[in-house]
JSON list of C-alpha atoms in Angstrom, two decimals:
[
{"chain": "E", "resi": 612, "resn": "MET", "atom": "CA", "xyz": [123.33, 105.17, 87.78]},
{"chain": "E", "resi": 613, "resn": "ALA", "atom": "CA", "xyz": [120.46, 102.91, 88.56]},
{"chain": "E", "resi": 614, "resn": "ALA", "atom": "CA", "xyz": [117.93, 104.65, 90.48]},
{"chain": "E", "resi": 615, "resn": "THR", "atom": "CA", "xyz": [117.48, 103.02, 94.89]},
{"chain": "E", "resi": 616, "resn": "PHE", "atom": "CA", "xyz": [115.05, 100.82, 96.28]},
{"chain": "E", "resi": 617, "resn": "GLY", "atom": "CA", "xyz": [114.17, 103.53, 98.05]},
{"chain": "E", "resi": 618, "resn": "GLU", "atom": "CA", "xyz": [114.35, 106.12, 94.84]},
{"chain": "E", "resi": 619, "resn": "ARG", "atom": "CA", "xyz": [112.38, 103.97, 93.12]},
{"chain": "E", "resi": 620, "resn": "ILE", "atom": "CA", "xyz": [109.32, 104.07, 95.79]},
{"chain": "E", "resi": 621, "resn": "LYS", "atom": "CA", "xyz": [109.63, 107.86, 96.28]},
{"chain": "E", "resi": 622, "resn": "GLU", "atom": "CA", "xyz": [109.20, 107.82, 92.19]},
{"chain": "E", "resi": 623, "resn": "LEU", "atom": "CA", "xyz": [105.93, 106.24, 91.93]},
{"chain": "E", "resi": 624, "resn": "ARG", "atom": "CA", "xyz": [104.59, 107.60, 94.31]},
{"chain": "E", "resi": 625, "resn": "VAL", "atom": "CA", "xyz": [105.20, 110.63, 93.77]},
{"chain": "E", "resi": 626, "resn": "ALA", "atom": "CA", "xyz": [104.34, 110.23, 90.25]},
{"chain": "E", "resi": 627, "resn": "ARG", "atom": "CA", "xyz": [101.07, 108.14, 90.63]},
{"chain": "E", "resi": 628, "resn": "GLY", "atom": "CA", "xyz": [100.21, 111.44, 93.13]},
{"chain": "E", "resi": 629, "resn": "LEU", "atom": "CA", "xyz": [100.45, 109.62, 96.43]},
{"chain": "E", "resi": 630, "resn": "THR", "atom": "CA", "xyz": [101.03, 110.11, 99.83]},
{"chain": "E", "resi": 631, "resn": "LEU", "atom": "CA", "xyz": [103.46, 108.09, 102.07]},
{"chain": "E", "resi": 632, "resn": "GLU", "atom": "CA", "xyz": [100.92, 108.50, 104.53]},
{"chain": "E", "resi": 633, "resn": "GLN", "atom": "CA", "xyz": [97.62, 107.35, 101.12]},
{"chain": "E", "resi": 634, "resn": "LEU", "atom": "CA", "xyz": [100.74, 103.90, 100.26]},
{"chain": "E", "resi": 635, "resn": "ALA", "atom": "CA", "xyz": [101.46, 104.01, 104.44]},
{"chain": "E", "resi": 636, "resn": "GLN", "atom": "CA", "xyz": [97.66, 103.05, 104.56]},
{"chain": "E", "resi": 637, "resn": "ALA", "atom": "CA", "xyz": [97.35, 100.72, 101.32]},
{"chain": "E", "resi": 638, "resn": "THR", "atom": "CA", "xyz": [99.82, 97.99, 101.98]},
{"chain": "E", "resi": 639, "resn": "ASP", "atom": "CA", "xyz": [99.42, 98.01, 106.35]},
{"chain": "E", "resi": 640, "resn": "SER", "atom": "CA", "xyz": [102.33, 100.26, 106.74]},
{"chain": "E", "resi": 641, "resn": "SER", "atom": "CA", "xyz": [103.38, 103.21, 109.21]},
{"chain": "E", "resi": 642, "resn": "LYS", "atom": "CA", "xyz": [104.20, 106.12, 107.47]},
{"chain": "E", "resi": 643, "resn": "SER", "atom": "CA", "xyz": [107.32, 106.19, 109.02]},
{"chain": "E", "resi": 644, "resn": "TYR", "atom": "CA", "xyz": [108.34, 102.95, 107.37]},
{"chain": "E", "resi": 645, "resn": "ILE", "atom": "CA", "xyz": [107.90, 104.43, 104.06]},
{"chain": "E", "resi": 646, "resn": "TRP", "atom": "CA", "xyz": [109.83, 107.30, 104.54]},
{"chain": "E", "resi": 647, "resn": "GLU", "atom": "CA", "xyz": [112.37, 104.19, 105.74]},
{"chain": "E", "resi": 648, "resn": "LEU", "atom": "CA", "xyz": [112.26, 102.16, 102.32]},
{"chain": "E", "resi": 649, "resn": "GLU", "atom": "CA", "xyz": [112.40, 105.28, 100.78]},
{"chain": "E", "resi": 650, "resn": "ASN", "atom": "CA", "xyz": [115.60, 107.19, 102.51]},
{"chain": "E", "resi": 651, "resn": "LYS", "atom": "CA", "xyz": [118.25, 104.20, 104.92]},
{"chain": "E", "resi": 652, "resn": "ASN", "atom": "CA", "xyz": [119.75, 102.43, 102.88]},
{"chain": "E", "resi": 653, "resn": "PRO", "atom": "CA", "xyz": [120.02, 99.57, 102.51]},
{"chain": "E", "resi": 654, "resn": "PRO", "atom": "CA", "xyz": [116.46, 98.81, 103.57]},
{"chain": "E", "resi": 655, "resn": "ARG", "atom": "CA", "xyz": [115.20, 94.92, 104.32]},
{"chain": "E", "resi": 656, "resn": "PRO", "atom": "CA", "xyz": [111.46, 94.75, 103.92]},
{"chain": "E", "resi": 657, "resn": "SER", "atom": "CA", "xyz": [110.02, 91.30, 104.11]},
{"chain": "E", "resi": 658, "resn": "ALA", "atom": "CA", "xyz": [108.93, 89.73, 100.93]},
{"chain": "E", "resi": 659, "resn": "GLU", "atom": "CA", "xyz": [104.70, 90.39, 102.23]},
{"chain": "E", "resi": 660, "resn": "LYS", "atom": "CA", "xyz": [106.26, 93.99, 102.25]},
{"chain": "E", "resi": 661, "resn": "LEU", "atom": "CA", "xyz": [108.18, 94.51, 98.91]},
{"chain": "E", "resi": 662, "resn": "SER", "atom": "CA", "xyz": [104.60, 92.61, 97.17]},
{"chain": "E", "resi": 663, "resn": "ALA", "atom": "CA", "xyz": [102.11, 94.92, 98.95]},
{"chain": "E", "resi": 664, "resn": "ILE", "atom": "CA", "xyz": [104.14, 98.06, 97.62]},
{"chain": "E", "resi": 665, "resn": "ALA", "atom": "CA", "xyz": [104.21, 96.91, 93.98]},
{"chain": "E", "resi": 666, "resn": "SER", "atom": "CA", "xyz": [100.93, 96.17, 93.85]},
{"chain": "E", "resi": 667, "resn": "ALA", "atom": "CA", "xyz": [99.50, 99.26, 95.12]},
{"chain": "E", "resi": 668, "resn": "LEU", "atom": "CA", "xyz": [102.29, 101.00, 92.99]},
{"chain": "E", "resi": 669, "resn": "GLU", "atom": "CA", "xyz": [101.06, 98.71, 90.19]},
{"chain": "E", "resi": 670, "resn": "VAL", "atom": "CA", "xyz": [104.43, 97.52, 89.88]},
{"chain": "E", "resi": 671, "resn": "THR", "atom": "CA", "xyz": [106.34, 93.95, 89.96]},
{"chain": "E", "resi": 672, "resn": "VAL", "atom": "CA", "xyz": [108.42, 93.43, 92.38]},
{"chain": "E", "resi": 673, "resn": "ASP", "atom": "CA", "xyz": [111.37, 93.04, 90.35]},
{"chain": "E", "resi": 674, "resn": "TYR", "atom": "CA", "xyz": [111.28, 96.38, 89.15]},
{"chain": "E", "resi": 675, "resn": "LEU", "atom": "CA", "xyz": [111.36, 98.02, 92.38]},
{"chain": "E", "resi": 676, "resn": "MET", "atom": "CA", "xyz": [114.41, 96.10, 93.44]},
{"chain": "E", "resi": 677, "resn": "GLY", "atom": "CA", "xyz": [116.03, 97.15, 90.11]},
{"chain": "E", "resi": 678, "resn": "ARG", "atom": "CA", "xyz": [116.69, 93.31, 89.63]},
{"chain": "E", "resi": 679, "resn": "ASP", "atom": "CA", "xyz": [115.71, 93.09, 86.25]},
{"chain": "E", "resi": 680, "resn": "ASP", "atom": "CA", "xyz": [115.56, 95.56, 83.11]},
{"chain": "E", "resi": 681, "resn": "GLN", "atom": "CA", "xyz": [112.21, 96.05, 82.35]},
{"chain": "E", "resi": 682, "resn": "THR", "atom": "CA", "xyz": [110.67, 99.28, 81.86]},
{"chain": "E", "resi": 683, "resn": "LEU", "atom": "CA", "xyz": [108.97, 100.60, 83.84]},
{"chain": "E", "resi": 684, "resn": "ALA", "atom": "CA", "xyz": [106.04, 100.14, 81.64]},
{"chain": "E", "resi": 685, "resn": "GLU", "atom": "CA", "xyz": [106.77, 96.81, 80.57]},
{"chain": "E", "resi": 686, "resn": "ALA", "atom": "CA", "xyz": [106.98, 96.54, 85.07]},
{"chain": "E", "resi": 687, "resn": "GLU", "atom": "CA", "xyz": [103.08, 98.05, 85.16]},
{"chain": "E", "resi": 688, "resn": "ASP", "atom": "CA", "xyz": [102.43, 95.67, 81.92]},
{"chain": "E", "resi": 689, "resn": "LYS", "atom": "CA", "xyz": [103.59, 92.74, 83.83]},
{"chain": "E", "resi": 690, "resn": "ALA", "atom": "CA", "xyz": [102.27, 93.84, 87.21]},
{"chain": "E", "resi": 691, "resn": "PHE", "atom": "CA", "xyz": [98.58, 94.68, 84.97]},
{"chain": "E", "resi": 692, "resn": "TYR", "atom": "CA", "xyz": [98.89, 91.64, 83.54]},
{"chain": "E", "resi": 693, "resn": "ARG", "atom": "CA", "xyz": [99.90, 89.23, 87.06]},
{"chain": "E", "resi": 694, "resn": "ALA", "atom": "CA", "xyz": [95.40, 91.29, 88.49]},
{"chain": "E", "resi": 695, "resn": "TYR", "atom": "CA", "xyz": [94.16, 90.93, 85.18]},
{"chain": "E", "resi": 696, "resn": "SER", "atom": "CA", "xyz": [94.87, 87.02, 85.77]},
{"chain": "E", "resi": 697, "resn": "ASN", "atom": "CA", "xyz": [93.26, 87.01, 90.08]},
{"chain": "E", "resi": 698, "resn": "MET", "atom": "CA", "xyz": [89.92, 89.23, 88.04]},
{"chain": "E", "resi": 699, "resn": "PRO", "atom": "CA", "xyz": [87.03, 86.84, 87.87]},
{"chain": "E", "resi": 700, "resn": "ALA", "atom": "CA", "xyz": [86.02, 85.89, 84.58]},
{"chain": "E", "resi": 701, "resn": "GLU", "atom": "CA", "xyz": [83.59, 88.10, 83.49]},
{"chain": "E", "resi": 702, "resn": "THR", "atom": "CA", "xyz": [85.05, 90.64, 84.54]},
{"chain": "E", "resi": 703, "resn": "ARG", "atom": "CA", "xyz": [88.46, 90.03, 82.42]},
{"chain": "E", "resi": 704, "resn": "ARG", "atom": "CA", "xyz": [85.24, 89.74, 78.85]},
{"chain": "E", "resi": 705, "resn": "LYS", "atom": "CA", "xyz": [84.38, 93.11, 79.14]},
{"chain": "E", "resi": 706, "resn": "LEU", "atom": "CA", "xyz": [88.41, 93.91, 79.44]},
{"chain": "E", "resi": 707, "resn": "ARG", "atom": "CA", "xyz": [88.66, 92.32, 76.85]},
{"chain": "E", "resi": 708, "resn": "GLU", "atom": "CA", "xyz": [86.34, 94.08, 74.95]},
{"chain": "E", "resi": 709, "resn": "MET", "atom": "CA", "xyz": [86.61, 97.21, 75.93]},
{"chain": "E", "resi": 710, "resn": "ALA", "atom": "CA", "xyz": [90.60, 96.96, 74.70]},
{"chain": "E", "resi": 711, "resn": "LYS", "atom": "CA", "xyz": [88.80, 95.67, 70.79]},
{"chain": "E", "resi": 712, "resn": "ILE", "atom": "CA", "xyz": [86.41, 98.61, 71.75]},
{"chain": "E", "resi": 713, "resn": "LEU", "atom": "CA", "xyz": [90.04, 101.10, 72.02]},
{"chain": "E", "resi": 714, "resn": "GLY", "atom": "CA", "xyz": [91.58, 99.92, 69.99]},
{"chain": "E", "resi": 715, "resn": "THR", "atom": "CA", "xyz": [90.11, 100.72, 67.29]},
{"chain": "E", "resi": 716, "resn": "LYS", "atom": "CA", "xyz": [89.78, 103.96, 67.85]},
{"chain": "E", "resi": 717, "resn": "SER", "atom": "CA", "xyz": [92.19, 106.28, 65.97]}
]
């Protein structure tokens, strides 16, 4: 059975070592609001909150909503690429250099 929206948020929050309070702070939400999203069905978050939660949990909104068949790793990669795309050019250059170095290590 596929995980619900709330289950996905809770699983990701716990896996990343975040408390309800920490995720609430990262998304400019209240602790009780995050708890409701995790435990009430169906949740009704705004697009802005969905985006903030996905960003804080380093995945895509589609992954949170279960709207496609992407794996968690694919969702994390897409979220990383979006963050990477918004970084300054010099930061992106440094990350590419780091990736080259890490790719040559065995």
